């Protein structure tokens, strides 16, 4: 009788603990999508020469909405700031939710959300410096690098909170995917450096900064090898979780598309703005896919190890009891 009474109570308690986690997970994924859009808008702002369309910061021409000066370039820069502000507010809400419900959440989650808030604040400071320092290339590169790191942080949180059942077949895939993620991140930074210094234009017109441009081009080789290795090994791994197999296939498809876009961008000398923006967007999507694969595969490895350790302890206790 007590069993039938306790089971509904346990289910209610589990549901109450799961609600905050679900809410936070949904908010994190929405923020990740908004951040991906933000990076695309930021790329469009750069290639459309709209980085200084609003000459002041944080306002634009001293107003929240510069209706008198509004044109396409001003709109890009203004909307970029608006999206960043909304993400910043969402990050504050995320931190408040995580600390308020910390007793029913994993211990690491409030700290991870706080770290994400720190990144978005730092990102806002860099955004202001890009304007006040007149698009200085190192600040612009750091601006994108921080945005990507904030994007990665959100993906780690969201993927870690996503329901997942381990299969125990990942093997060395977590290490390979981690290496691929790191290499793609640094390749993205090289691309940001090429864009912020206009290295492609300067190399074609005056043979300057060609080293920067060719470093980005030949820097494609290590992340390509790592990503293709991940795809190849994933396909040959039996009983791999369907989610991991899909992510590996997505990573392979995004990599091929990114190489095609990069080649087209190079051949067209960055003359097609939409192509350049898409190149950056696909690069960020590839990075996000690899990060999600890394988190899930690490979870698979850790869960399997925990289960194996529990079984060993159980077997040893049973053996000791039989001996007694």
PDB file of C-alpha atoms in Angstrom:
ATOM      1  CA  UNK A   1       0.000   0.000   0.000  1.00  0.00           C
ATOM      2  CA  UNK A   2       2.801   2.424   0.913  1.00  0.00           C
ATOM      3  CA  UNK A   3       4.448   1.729  -2.450  1.00  0.00           C
ATOM      4  CA  UNK A   4       1.368   2.927  -4.346  1.00  0.00           C
ATOM      5  CA  UNK A   5       1.230   6.050  -2.163  1.00  0.00           C
ATOM      6  CA  UNK A   6       4.932   6.896  -2.546  1.00  0.00           C
ATOM      7  CA  UNK A   7       5.146   6.394  -6.321  1.00  0.00           C
ATOM      8  CA  UNK A   8       2.809   9.318  -7.223  1.00  0.00           C
ATOM      9  CA  UNK A   9       4.631  11.505  -4.693  1.00  0.00           C
ATOM     10  CA  UNK A  10       8.002  10.640  -6.216  1.00  0.00           C
ATOM     11  CA  UNK A  11       6.677  11.355  -9.691  1.00  0.00           C
ATOM     12  CA  UNK A  12       5.403  14.776  -8.574  1.00  0.00           C
ATOM     13  CA  UNK A  13       8.747  15.592  -6.936  1.00  0.00           C
ATOM     14  CA  UNK A  14      10.645  14.536 -10.060  1.00  0.00           C
ATOM     15  CA  UNK A  15       8.378  16.650 -12.249  1.00  0.00           C
ATOM     16  CA  UNK A  16       8.868  19.696 -10.025  1.00  0.00           C
ATOM     17  CA  UNK A  17      12.639  19.268 -10.217  1.00  0.00           C
ATOM     18  CA  UNK A  18      12.526  18.796 -13.987  1.00  0.00           C
ATOM     19  CA  UNK A  19      10.514  21.943 -14.722  1.00  0.00           C
ATOM     20  CA  UNK A  20      13.290  24.492 -13.953  1.00  0.00           C
ATOM     21  CA  UNK A  21      15.785  22.449 -15.969  1.00  0.00           C
ATOM     22  CA  UNK A  22      13.426  22.302 -18.968  1.00  0.00           C
ATOM     23  CA  UNK A  23      12.753  26.034 -18.813  1.00  0.00           C
ATOM     24  CA  UNK A  24      16.437  26.850 -18.644  1.00  0.00           C
ATOM     25  CA  UNK A  25      17.228  24.445 -21.490  1.00  0.00           C
ATOM     26  CA  UNK A  26      14.589  26.025 -23.753  1.00  0.00           C
ATOM     27  CA  UNK A  27      15.831  29.531 -22.942  1.00  0.00           C
ATOM     28  CA  UNK A  28      19.442  28.534 -23.627  1.00  0.00           C
ATOM     29  CA  UNK A  29      18.590  27.084 -27.056  1.00  0.00           C
ATOM     30  CA  UNK A  30      16.646  30.231 -27.972  1.00  0.00           C
ATOM     31  CA  UNK A  31      19.637  32.338 -26.928  1.00  0.00           C
ATOM     32  CA  UNK A  32      21.958  30.138 -29.005  1.00  0.00           C
ATOM     33  CA  UNK A  33      19.825  30.667 -32.112  1.00  0.00           C
ATOM     34  CA  UNK A  34      19.690  34.412 -31.432  1.00  0.00           C
ATOM     35  CA  UNK A  35      23.488  34.462 -31.047  1.00  0.00           C
ATOM     36  CA  UNK A  36      23.941  32.685 -34.378  1.00  0.00           C
ATOM     37  CA  UNK A  37      21.704  35.302 -36.007  1.00  0.00           C
ATOM     38  CA  UNK A  38      23.638  38.029 -34.209  1.00  0.00           C
ATOM     39  CA  UNK A  39      26.936  36.809 -35.662  1.00  0.00           C
ATOM     40  CA  UNK A  40      25.397  36.722 -39.140  1.00  0.00           C
ATOM     41  CA  UNK A  41      24.165  40.307 -38.729  1.00  0.00           C
ATOM     42  CA  UNK A  42      27.594  41.309 -37.441  1.00  0.00           C
ATOM     43  CA  UNK A  43      29.199  39.781 -40.519  1.00  0.00           C
ATOM     44  CA  UNK A  44      26.730  41.635 -42.762  1.00  0.00           C
ATOM     45  CA  UNK A  45      27.526  44.859 -40.895  1.00  0.00           C
ATOM     46  CA  UNK A  46      31.219  44.410 -41.626  1.00  0.00           C
ATOM     47  CA  UNK A  47      30.971  43.463 -45.305  1.00  0.00           C
ATOM     48  CA  UNK A  48      28.459  46.278 -45.943  1.00  0.00           C
ATOM     49  CA  UNK A  49      30.855  48.812 -44.357  1.00  0.00           C
ATOM     50  CA  UNK A  50      28.258  49.615 -41.714  1.00  0.00           C
ATOM     51  CA  UNK A  51      30.499  49.123 -38.685  1.00  0.00           C
ATOM     52  CA  UNK A  52      30.608  52.872 -38.016  1.00  0.00           C
ATOM     53  CA  UNK A  53      27.142  53.684 -39.339  1.00  0.00           C
ATOM     54  CA  UNK A  54      26.298  54.644 -35.750  1.00  0.00           C
ATOM     55  CA  UNK A  55      29.199  56.949 -34.790  1.00  0.00           C
ATOM     56  CA  UNK A  56      28.466  56.811 -31.042  1.00  0.00           C
ATOM     57  CA  UNK A  57      27.859  54.060 -28.484  1.00  0.00           C
ATOM     58  CA  UNK A  58      25.699  52.682 -26.881  1.00  0.00           C
ATOM     59  CA  UNK A  59      23.134  55.007 -28.496  1.00  0.00           C
ATOM     60  CA  UNK A  60      22.962  55.674 -32.219  1.00  0.00           C
ATOM     61  CA  UNK A  61      23.191  59.361 -33.104  1.00  0.00           C
ATOM     62  CA  UNK A  62      22.292  60.004 -29.477  1.00  0.00           C
ATOM     63  CA  UNK A  63      18.938  58.196 -29.780  1.00  0.00           C
ATOM     64  CA  UNK A  64      17.539  54.759 -29.070  1.00  0.00           C
ATOM     65  CA  UNK A  65      15.980  54.686 -32.541  1.00  0.00           C
ATOM     66  CA  UNK A  66      17.654  57.084 -35.014  1.00  0.00           C
ATOM     67  CA  UNK A  67      14.624  57.591 -37.265  1.00  0.00           C
ATOM     68  CA  UNK A  68      16.042  60.685 -39.010  1.00  0.00           C
ATOM     69  CA  UNK A  69      19.361  59.082 -39.980  1.00  0.00           C
ATOM     70  CA  UNK A  70      17.917  55.637 -40.686  1.00  0.00           C
ATOM     71  CA  UNK A  71      19.121  53.936 -43.857  1.00  0.00           C
ATOM     72  CA  UNK A  72      20.179  50.364 -44.636  1.00  0.00           C
ATOM     73  CA  UNK A  73      23.650  50.671 -43.111  1.00  0.00           C
ATOM     74  CA  UNK A  74      22.403  52.430 -39.989  1.00  0.00           C
ATOM     75  CA  UNK A  75      19.662  49.823 -39.659  1.00  0.00           C
ATOM     76  CA  UNK A  76      22.204  46.985 -39.790  1.00  0.00           C
ATOM     77  CA  UNK A  77      24.337  48.462 -37.032  1.00  0.00           C
ATOM     78  CA  UNK A  78      21.314  49.485 -34.952  1.00  0.00           C
ATOM     79  CA  UNK A  79      19.639  46.082 -35.295  1.00  0.00           C
ATOM     80  CA  UNK A  80      22.922  44.371 -34.437  1.00  0.00           C
ATOM     81  CA  UNK A  81      23.018  46.296 -31.166  1.00  0.00           C
ATOM     82  CA  UNK A  82      19.339  45.599 -30.524  1.00  0.00           C
ATOM     83  CA  UNK A  83      19.808  41.833 -30.920  1.00  0.00           C
ATOM     84  CA  UNK A  84      22.870  41.956 -28.656  1.00  0.00           C
ATOM     85  CA  UNK A  85      20.892  43.851 -26.016  1.00  0.00           C
ATOM     86  CA  UNK A  86      18.071  41.304 -26.084  1.00  0.00           C
ATOM     87  CA  UNK A  87      20.574  38.486 -25.655  1.00  0.00           C
ATOM     88  CA  UNK A  88      22.138  40.370 -22.746  1.00  0.00           C
ATOM     89  CA  UNK A  89      18.767  40.719 -21.014  1.00  0.00           C
ATOM     90  CA  UNK A  90      18.103  37.027 -21.646  1.00  0.00           C
ATOM     91  CA  UNK A  91      21.466  36.175 -20.062  1.00  0.00           C
ATOM     92  CA  UNK A  92      20.490  38.105 -16.923  1.00  0.00           C
ATOM     93  CA  UNK A  93      17.182  36.209 -16.776  1.00  0.00           C
ATOM     94  CA  UNK A  94      19.061  32.939 -17.289  1.00  0.00           C
ATOM     95  CA  UNK A  95      21.382  33.626 -14.352  1.00  0.00           C
ATOM     96  CA  UNK A  96      18.459  34.631 -12.122  1.00  0.00           C
ATOM     97  CA  UNK A  97      16.531  31.457 -13.003  1.00  0.00           C
ATOM     98  CA  UNK A  98      19.510  29.190 -12.438  1.00  0.00           C
ATOM     99  CA  UNK A  99      20.402  30.607  -9.026  1.00  0.00           C
ATOM    100  CA  UNK A 100      16.781  30.788  -7.887  1.00  0.00           C
ATOM    101  CA  UNK A 101      16.226  27.091  -8.664  1.00  0.00           C
ATOM    102  CA  UNK A 102      19.771  25.946  -7.871  1.00  0.00           C
ATOM    103  CA  UNK A 103      18.635  23.319  -5.354  1.00  0.00           C
ATOM    104  CA  UNK A 104      16.851  21.340  -8.081  1.00  0.00           C
ATOM    105  CA  UNK A 105      19.544  21.858 -10.719  1.00  0.00           C
ATOM    106  CA  UNK A 106      23.015  20.426 -11.299  1.00  0.00           C
ATOM    107  CA  UNK A 107      25.582  22.259  -9.173  1.00  0.00           C
ATOM    108  CA  UNK A 108      27.571  23.378 -12.205  1.00  0.00           C
ATOM    109  CA  UNK A 109      24.635  25.003 -13.978  1.00  0.00           C
ATOM    110  CA  UNK A 110      24.344  28.346 -12.086  1.00  0.00           C
ATOM    111  CA  UNK A 111      28.084  28.898 -12.426  1.00  0.00           C
ATOM    112  CA  UNK A 112      28.011  28.092 -16.142  1.00  0.00           C
ATOM    113  CA  UNK A 113      25.132  30.551 -16.647  1.00  0.00           C
ATOM    114  CA  UNK A 114      27.049  33.198 -14.686  1.00  0.00           C
ATOM    115  CA  UNK A 115      30.078  32.622 -16.900  1.00  0.00           C
ATOM    116  CA  UNK A 116      27.861  33.095 -19.971  1.00  0.00           C
ATOM    117  CA  UNK A 117      26.656  36.415 -18.535  1.00  0.00           C
ATOM    118  CA  UNK A 118      30.262  37.489 -17.984  1.00  0.00           C
ATOM    119  CA  UNK A 119      31.042  36.701 -21.618  1.00  0.00           C
ATOM    120  CA  UNK A 120      28.108  38.716 -22.950  1.00  0.00           C
ATOM    121  CA  UNK A 121      29.067  41.701 -20.770  1.00  0.00           C
ATOM    122  CA  UNK A 122      32.650  41.470 -22.011  1.00  0.00           C
ATOM    123  CA  UNK A 123      31.309  41.142 -25.538  1.00  0.00           C
ATOM    124  CA  UNK A 124      29.317  44.352 -25.082  1.00  0.00           C
ATOM    125  CA  UNK A 125      32.448  46.173 -23.937  1.00  0.00           C
ATOM    126  CA  UNK A 126      34.315  44.955 -27.010  1.00  0.00           C
ATOM    127  CA  UNK A 127      31.388  46.055 -29.169  1.00  0.00           C
ATOM    128  CA  UNK A 128      31.660  49.561 -27.764  1.00  0.00           C
ATOM    129  CA  UNK A 129      35.423  49.578 -28.318  1.00  0.00           C
ATOM    130  CA  UNK A 130      35.012  48.576 -31.963  1.00  0.00           C
ATOM    131  CA  UNK A 131      33.171  51.873 -32.473  1.00  0.00           C
ATOM    132  CA  UNK A 132      35.246  54.146 -30.238  1.00  0.00           C
ATOM    133  CA  UNK A 133      38.514  52.685 -31.589  1.00  0.00           C
ATOM    134  CA  UNK A 134      37.311  52.976 -35.194  1.00  0.00           C
ATOM    135  CA  UNK A 135      37.168  49.250 -36.041  1.00  0.00           C
ATOM    136  CA  UNK A 136      40.678  48.408 -34.870  1.00  0.00           C
ATOM    137  CA  UNK A 137      41.373  44.953 -36.274  1.00  0.00           C
ATOM    138  CA  UNK A 138      42.482  43.243 -33.048  1.00  0.00           C
ATOM    139  CA  UNK A 139      39.365  44.437 -31.206  1.00  0.00           C
ATOM    140  CA  UNK A 140      37.114  43.355 -34.079  1.00  0.00           C
ATOM    141  CA  UNK A 141      38.761  39.898 -34.081  1.00  0.00           C
ATOM    142  CA  UNK A 142      38.390  39.598 -30.294  1.00  0.00           C
ATOM    143  CA  UNK A 143      34.760  40.715 -30.666  1.00  0.00           C
ATOM    144  CA  UNK A 144      33.966  37.771 -32.938  1.00  0.00           C
ATOM    145  CA  UNK A 145      36.109  35.377 -30.920  1.00  0.00           C
ATOM    146  CA  UNK A 146      34.179  36.218 -27.745  1.00  0.00           C
ATOM    147  CA  UNK A 147      30.863  35.872 -29.580  1.00  0.00           C
ATOM    148  CA  UNK A 148      31.872  32.396 -30.742  1.00  0.00           C
ATOM    149  CA  UNK A 149      32.972  31.449 -27.226  1.00  0.00           C
ATOM    150  CA  UNK A 150      29.638  32.671 -25.834  1.00  0.00           C
ATOM    151  CA  UNK A 151      27.887  30.614 -28.514  1.00  0.00           C
ATOM    152  CA  UNK A 152      29.944  27.559 -27.507  1.00  0.00           C
ATOM    153  CA  UNK A 153      29.086  28.089 -23.833  1.00  0.00           C
ATOM    154  CA  UNK A 154      25.369  28.160 -24.597  1.00  0.00           C
ATOM    155  CA  UNK A 155      25.646  25.006 -26.689  1.00  0.00           C
ATOM    156  CA  UNK A 156      27.532  23.190 -23.938  1.00  0.00           C
ATOM    157  CA  UNK A 157      24.843  24.131 -21.405  1.00  0.00           C
ATOM    158  CA  UNK A 158      21.953  23.259 -23.724  1.00  0.00           C
ATOM    159  CA  UNK A 159      23.440  19.959 -24.880  1.00  0.00           C
ATOM    160  CA  UNK A 160      24.369  18.950 -21.340  1.00  0.00           C
ATOM    161  CA  UNK A 161      20.744  19.460 -20.266  1.00  0.00           C
ATOM    162  CA  UNK A 162      19.284  17.575 -23.232  1.00  0.00           C
ATOM    163  CA  UNK A 163      17.951  14.071 -22.398  1.00  0.00           C
ATOM    164  CA  UNK A 164      20.381  11.438 -23.634  1.00  0.00           C
ATOM    165  CA  UNK A 165      20.833   7.705 -23.072  1.00  0.00           C
ATOM    166  CA  UNK A 166      24.352   6.377 -23.419  1.00  0.00           C
ATOM    167  CA  UNK A 167      25.182   3.455 -25.696  1.00  0.00           C
ATOM    168  CA  UNK A 168      28.795   2.967 -24.630  1.00  0.00           C
ATOM    169  CA  UNK A 169      30.200   2.810 -28.155  1.00  0.00           C
ATOM    170  CA  UNK A 170      31.859   6.243 -28.557  1.00  0.00           C
ATOM    171  CA  UNK A 171      35.422   5.007 -28.079  1.00  0.00           C
ATOM    172  CA  UNK A 172      37.874   7.799 -28.990  1.00  0.00           C
ATOM    173  CA  UNK A 173      35.254   9.968 -30.681  1.00  0.00           C
ATOM    174  CA  UNK A 174      35.105  12.521 -27.796  1.00  0.00           C
ATOM    175  CA  UNK A 175      38.816  13.272 -28.213  1.00  0.00           C
ATOM    176  CA  UNK A 176      38.556  13.567 -32.000  1.00  0.00           C
ATOM    177  CA  UNK A 177      35.512  15.835 -31.856  1.00  0.00           C
ATOM    178  CA  UNK A 178      37.158  18.036 -29.221  1.00  0.00           C
ATOM    179  CA  UNK A 179      40.257  18.439 -31.394  1.00  0.00           C
ATOM    180  CA  UNK A 180      38.084  19.245 -34.413  1.00  0.00           C
ATOM    181  CA  UNK A 181      36.119  21.835 -32.401  1.00  0.00           C
ATOM    182  CA  UNK A 182      39.277  23.585 -31.203  1.00  0.00           C
ATOM    183  CA  UNK A 183      40.767  23.636 -34.706  1.00  0.00           C
ATOM    184  CA  UNK A 184      37.577  25.031 -36.259  1.00  0.00           C
ATOM    185  CA  UNK A 185      37.413  27.712 -33.550  1.00  0.00           C
ATOM    186  CA  UNK A 186      40.946  28.925 -34.277  1.00  0.00           C
ATOM    187  CA  UNK A 187      40.299  28.738 -38.015  1.00  0.00           C
ATOM    188  CA  UNK A 188      37.280  30.995 -37.430  1.00  0.00           C
ATOM    189  CA  UNK A 189      39.544  33.448 -35.593  1.00  0.00           C
ATOM    190  CA  UNK A 190      41.905  33.449 -38.573  1.00  0.00           C
ATOM    191  CA  UNK A 191      38.948  34.179 -40.820  1.00  0.00           C
ATOM    192  CA  UNK A 192      37.942  37.057 -38.538  1.00  0.00           C
ATOM    193  CA  UNK A 193      41.485  38.406 -38.752  1.00  0.00           C
ATOM    194  CA  UNK A 194      41.392  38.225 -42.545  1.00  0.00           C
ATOM    195  CA  UNK A 195      38.079  40.086 -42.576  1.00  0.00           C
ATOM    196  CA  UNK A 196      38.999  42.717 -39.991  1.00  0.00           C
ATOM    197  CA  UNK A 197      42.225  43.588 -41.812  1.00  0.00           C
ATOM    198  CA  UNK A 198      40.678  43.280 -45.278  1.00  0.00           C
ATOM    199  CA  UNK A 199      43.611  41.009 -46.070  1.00  0.00           C
ATOM    200  CA  UNK A 200      42.041  39.528 -49.195  1.00  0.00           C
ATOM    201  CA  UNK A 201      41.502  42.924 -50.827  1.00  0.00           C
ATOM    202  CA  UNK A 202      44.943  44.188 -49.847  1.00  0.00           C
ATOM    203  CA  UNK A 203      46.659  41.048 -51.116  1.00  0.00           C
ATOM    204  CA  UNK A 204      44.926  41.188 -54.500  1.00  0.00           C
ATOM    205  CA  UNK A 205      45.380  44.923 -54.998  1.00  0.00           C
ATOM    206  CA  UNK A 206      48.737  45.701 -53.400  1.00  0.00           C
ATOM    207  CA  UNK A 207      50.221  42.340 -52.446  1.00  0.00           C
ATOM    208  CA  UNK A 208      50.019  43.248 -48.774  1.00  0.00           C
ATOM    209  CA  UNK A 209      48.921  40.993 -45.913  1.00  0.00           C
ATOM    210  CA  UNK A 210      49.084  37.968 -48.214  1.00  0.00           C
ATOM    211  CA  UNK A 211      50.629  35.994 -45.351  1.00  0.00           C
ATOM    212  CA  UNK A 212      47.495  36.549 -43.268  1.00  0.00           C
ATOM    213  CA  UNK A 213      45.254  35.457 -46.116  1.00  0.00           C
ATOM    214  CA  UNK A 214      47.251  32.339 -47.013  1.00  0.00           C
ATOM    215  CA  UNK A 215      47.516  31.357 -43.340  1.00  0.00           C
ATOM    216  CA  UNK A 216      43.729  31.203 -43.264  1.00  0.00           C
ATOM    217  CA  UNK A 217      43.565  29.284 -46.539  1.00  0.00           C
ATOM    218  CA  UNK A 218      46.134  26.630 -45.613  1.00  0.00           C
ATOM    219  CA  UNK A 219      44.896  26.635 -42.019  1.00  0.00           C
ATOM    220  CA  UNK A 220      41.821  24.901 -43.390  1.00  0.00           C
ATOM    221  CA  UNK A 221      43.720  21.614 -43.674  1.00  0.00           C
ATOM    222  CA  UNK A 222      43.944  20.562 -39.967  1.00  0.00           C
ATOM    223  CA  UNK A 223      40.251  21.142 -39.097  1.00  0.00           C
ATOM    224  CA  UNK A 224      39.214  19.487 -42.364  1.00  0.00           C
ATOM    225  CA  UNK A 225      41.255  16.366 -41.597  1.00  0.00           C
ATOM    226  CA  UNK A 226      39.932  16.257 -38.025  1.00  0.00           C
ATOM    227  CA  UNK A 227      36.296  16.697 -39.057  1.00  0.00           C
ATOM    228  CA  UNK A 228      36.505  14.137 -41.850  1.00  0.00           C
ATOM    229  CA  UNK A 229      38.143  11.693 -39.436  1.00  0.00           C
ATOM    230  CA  UNK A 230      35.217  12.214 -37.068  1.00  0.00           C
ATOM    231  CA  UNK A 231      32.722  11.534 -39.854  1.00  0.00           C
ATOM    232  CA  UNK A 232      34.597   8.449 -41.086  1.00  0.00           C
ATOM    233  CA  UNK A 233      35.035   6.880 -37.641  1.00  0.00           C
ATOM    234  CA  UNK A 234      31.437   7.661 -36.679  1.00  0.00           C
ATOM    235  CA  UNK A 235      30.148   5.818 -39.726  1.00  0.00           C
ATOM    236  CA  UNK A 236      32.310   2.810 -38.934  1.00  0.00           C
ATOM    237  CA  UNK A 237      31.353   2.726 -35.250  1.00  0.00           C
ATOM    238  CA  UNK A 238      28.646   0.095 -34.669  1.00  0.00           C
ATOM    239  CA  UNK A 239      25.618   0.871 -32.478  1.00  0.00           C
ATOM    240  CA  UNK A 240      26.523   4.556 -32.244  1.00  0.00           C
ATOM    241  CA  UNK A 241      23.733   6.697 -30.830  1.00  0.00           C
ATOM    242  CA  UNK A 242      21.517   8.046 -33.670  1.00  0.00           C
ATOM    243  CA  UNK A 243      21.956  11.621 -32.424  1.00  0.00           C
ATOM    244  CA  UNK A 244      25.741  11.337 -32.669  1.00  0.00           C
ATOM    245  CA  UNK A 245      25.535   9.769 -36.112  1.00  0.00           C
ATOM    246  CA  UNK A 246      23.307  12.602 -37.339  1.00  0.00           C
ATOM    247  CA  UNK A 247      25.586  15.263 -35.876  1.00  0.00           C
ATOM    248  CA  UNK A 248      28.601  13.656 -37.549  1.00  0.00           C
ATOM    249  CA  UNK A 249      26.805  13.628 -40.909  1.00  0.00           C
ATOM    250  CA  UNK A 250      25.748  17.259 -40.415  1.00  0.00           C
ATOM    251  CA  UNK A 251      29.343  18.186 -39.644  1.00  0.00           C
ATOM    252  CA  UNK A 252      30.541  16.524 -42.845  1.00  0.00           C
ATOM    253  CA  UNK A 253      27.900  18.270 -44.945  1.00  0.00           C
ATOM    254  CA  UNK A 254      28.595  21.661 -43.372  1.00  0.00           C
ATOM    255  CA  UNK A 255      32.325  21.199 -43.910  1.00  0.00           C
ATOM    256  CA  UNK A 256      31.877  20.514 -47.635  1.00  0.00           C
ATOM    257  CA  UNK A 257      29.526  23.478 -47.982  1.00  0.00           C
ATOM    258  CA  UNK A 258      31.965  25.703 -46.085  1.00  0.00           C
ATOM    259  CA  UNK A 259      34.854  24.750 -48.373  1.00  0.00           C
ATOM    260  CA  UNK A 260      32.732  25.481 -51.454  1.00  0.00           C
ATOM    261  CA  UNK A 261      31.654  28.848 -50.041  1.00  0.00           C
ATOM    262  CA  UNK A 262      35.224  29.706 -49.087  1.00  0.00           C
ATOM    263  CA  UNK A 263      36.489  28.908 -52.578  1.00  0.00           C
ATOM    264  CA  UNK A 264      33.700  30.950 -54.174  1.00  0.00           C
ATOM    265  CA  UNK A 265      34.366  33.861 -51.817  1.00  0.00           C
ATOM    266  CA  UNK A 266      38.050  33.775 -52.713  1.00  0.00           C
ATOM    267  CA  UNK A 267      37.421  33.602 -56.456  1.00  0.00           C
ATOM    268  CA  UNK A 268      34.894  36.449 -56.345  1.00  0.00           C
ATOM    269  CA  UNK A 269      37.190  38.617 -54.201  1.00  0.00           C
ATOM    270  CA  UNK A 270      34.509  39.155 -51.516  1.00  0.00           C
ATOM    271  CA  UNK A 271      32.368  41.035 -54.026  1.00  0.00           C
ATOM    272  CA  UNK A 272      29.177  39.109 -53.153  1.00  0.00           C
ATOM    273  CA  UNK A 273      28.194  40.198 -49.636  1.00  0.00           C
ATOM    274  CA  UNK A 274      25.585  37.479 -49.137  1.00  0.00           C
ATOM    275  CA  UNK A 275      28.153  34.818 -49.992  1.00  0.00           C
ATOM    276  CA  UNK A 276      30.589  36.194 -47.415  1.00  0.00           C
ATOM    277  CA  UNK A 277      27.929  36.337 -44.701  1.00  0.00           C
ATOM    278  CA  UNK A 278      26.824  32.776 -45.481  1.00  0.00           C
ATOM    279  CA  UNK A 279      30.451  31.637 -45.277  1.00  0.00           C
ATOM    280  CA  UNK A 280      30.689  32.937 -41.722  1.00  0.00           C
ATOM    281  CA  UNK A 281      27.261  31.559 -40.776  1.00  0.00           C
ATOM    282  CA  UNK A 282      28.096  28.049 -41.987  1.00  0.00           C
ATOM    283  CA  UNK A 283      31.443  28.185 -40.188  1.00  0.00           C
ATOM    284  CA  UNK A 284      29.708  29.005 -36.899  1.00  0.00           C
ATOM    285  CA  UNK A 285      27.144  26.265 -37.541  1.00  0.00           C
ATOM    286  CA  UNK A 286      29.927  23.744 -38.152  1.00  0.00           C
ATOM    287  CA  UNK A 287      31.583  24.766 -34.903  1.00  0.00           C
ATOM    288  CA  UNK A 288      28.291  24.430 -33.045  1.00  0.00           C
ATOM    289  CA  UNK A 289      27.663  20.975 -34.496  1.00  0.00           C
ATOM    290  CA  UNK A 290      31.096  19.768 -33.422  1.00  0.00           C
ATOM    291  CA  UNK A 291      30.637  21.197 -29.923  1.00  0.00           C
ATOM    292  CA  UNK A 292      27.259  19.450 -29.560  1.00  0.00           C
ATOM    293  CA  UNK A 293      28.832  16.173 -30.724  1.00  0.00           C
ATOM    294  CA  UNK A 294      31.658  16.612 -28.219  1.00  0.00           C
ATOM    295  CA  UNK A 295      29.333  17.195 -25.270  1.00  0.00           C
ATOM    296  CA  UNK A 296      27.060  14.250 -26.096  1.00  0.00           C
ATOM    297  CA  UNK A 297      29.951  11.887 -26.722  1.00  0.00           C
ATOM    298  CA  UNK A 298      31.619  12.912 -23.449  1.00  0.00           C
ATOM    299  CA  UNK A 299      28.313  12.307 -21.661  1.00  0.00           C
ATOM    300  CA  UNK A 300      28.108   8.895 -23.330  1.00  0.00           C
ATOM    301  CA  UNK A 301      31.619   8.024 -22.200  1.00  0.00           C
ATOM    302  CA  UNK A 302      31.049   9.267 -18.630  1.00  0.00           C
ATOM    303  CA  UNK A 303      27.675   7.544 -18.242  1.00  0.00           C
ATOM    304  CA  UNK A 304      29.082   4.265 -19.521  1.00  0.00           C
ATOM    305  CA  UNK A 305      32.037   4.532 -17.167  1.00  0.00           C
ATOM    306  CA  UNK A 306      29.732   5.226 -14.222  1.00  0.00           C
ATOM    307  CA  UNK A 307      27.562   2.227 -15.061  1.00  0.00           C
ATOM    308  CA  UNK A 308      30.610  -0.012 -15.433  1.00  0.00           C
ATOM    309  CA  UNK A 309      31.985   1.167 -12.086  1.00  0.00           C
ATOM    310  CA  UNK A 310      28.633   0.531 -10.424  1.00  0.00           C
ATOM    311  CA  UNK A 311      28.483  -2.984 -11.863  1.00  0.00           C
ATOM    312  CA  UNK A 312      31.994  -3.738 -10.638  1.00  0.00           C
ATOM    313  CA  UNK A 313      31.126  -2.562  -7.141  1.00  0.00           C
ATOM    314  CA  UNK A 314      27.923  -4.606  -7.212  1.00  0.00           C
ATOM    315  CA  UNK A 315      29.741  -7.739  -8.381  1.00  0.00           C
ATOM    316  CA  UNK A 316      32.443  -7.334  -5.776  1.00  0.00           C
ATOM    317  CA  UNK A 317      29.872  -6.907  -2.974  1.00  0.00           C
ATOM    318  CA  UNK A 318      27.973  -9.992  -4.160  1.00  0.00           C
ATOM    319  CA  UNK A 319      31.191 -11.996  -4.273  1.00  0.00           C
ATOM    320  CA  UNK A 320      32.169 -10.914  -0.761  1.00  0.00           C
ATOM    321  CA  UNK A 321      28.717 -11.868   0.570  1.00  0.00           C
ATOM    322  CA  UNK A 322      28.959 -15.279  -1.045  1.00  0.00           C
ATOM    323  CA  UNK A 323      32.397 -15.769   0.485  1.00  0.00           C
ATOM    324  CA  UNK A 324      31.041 -14.941   3.933  1.00  0.00           C
TER     325      UNK A 324
END
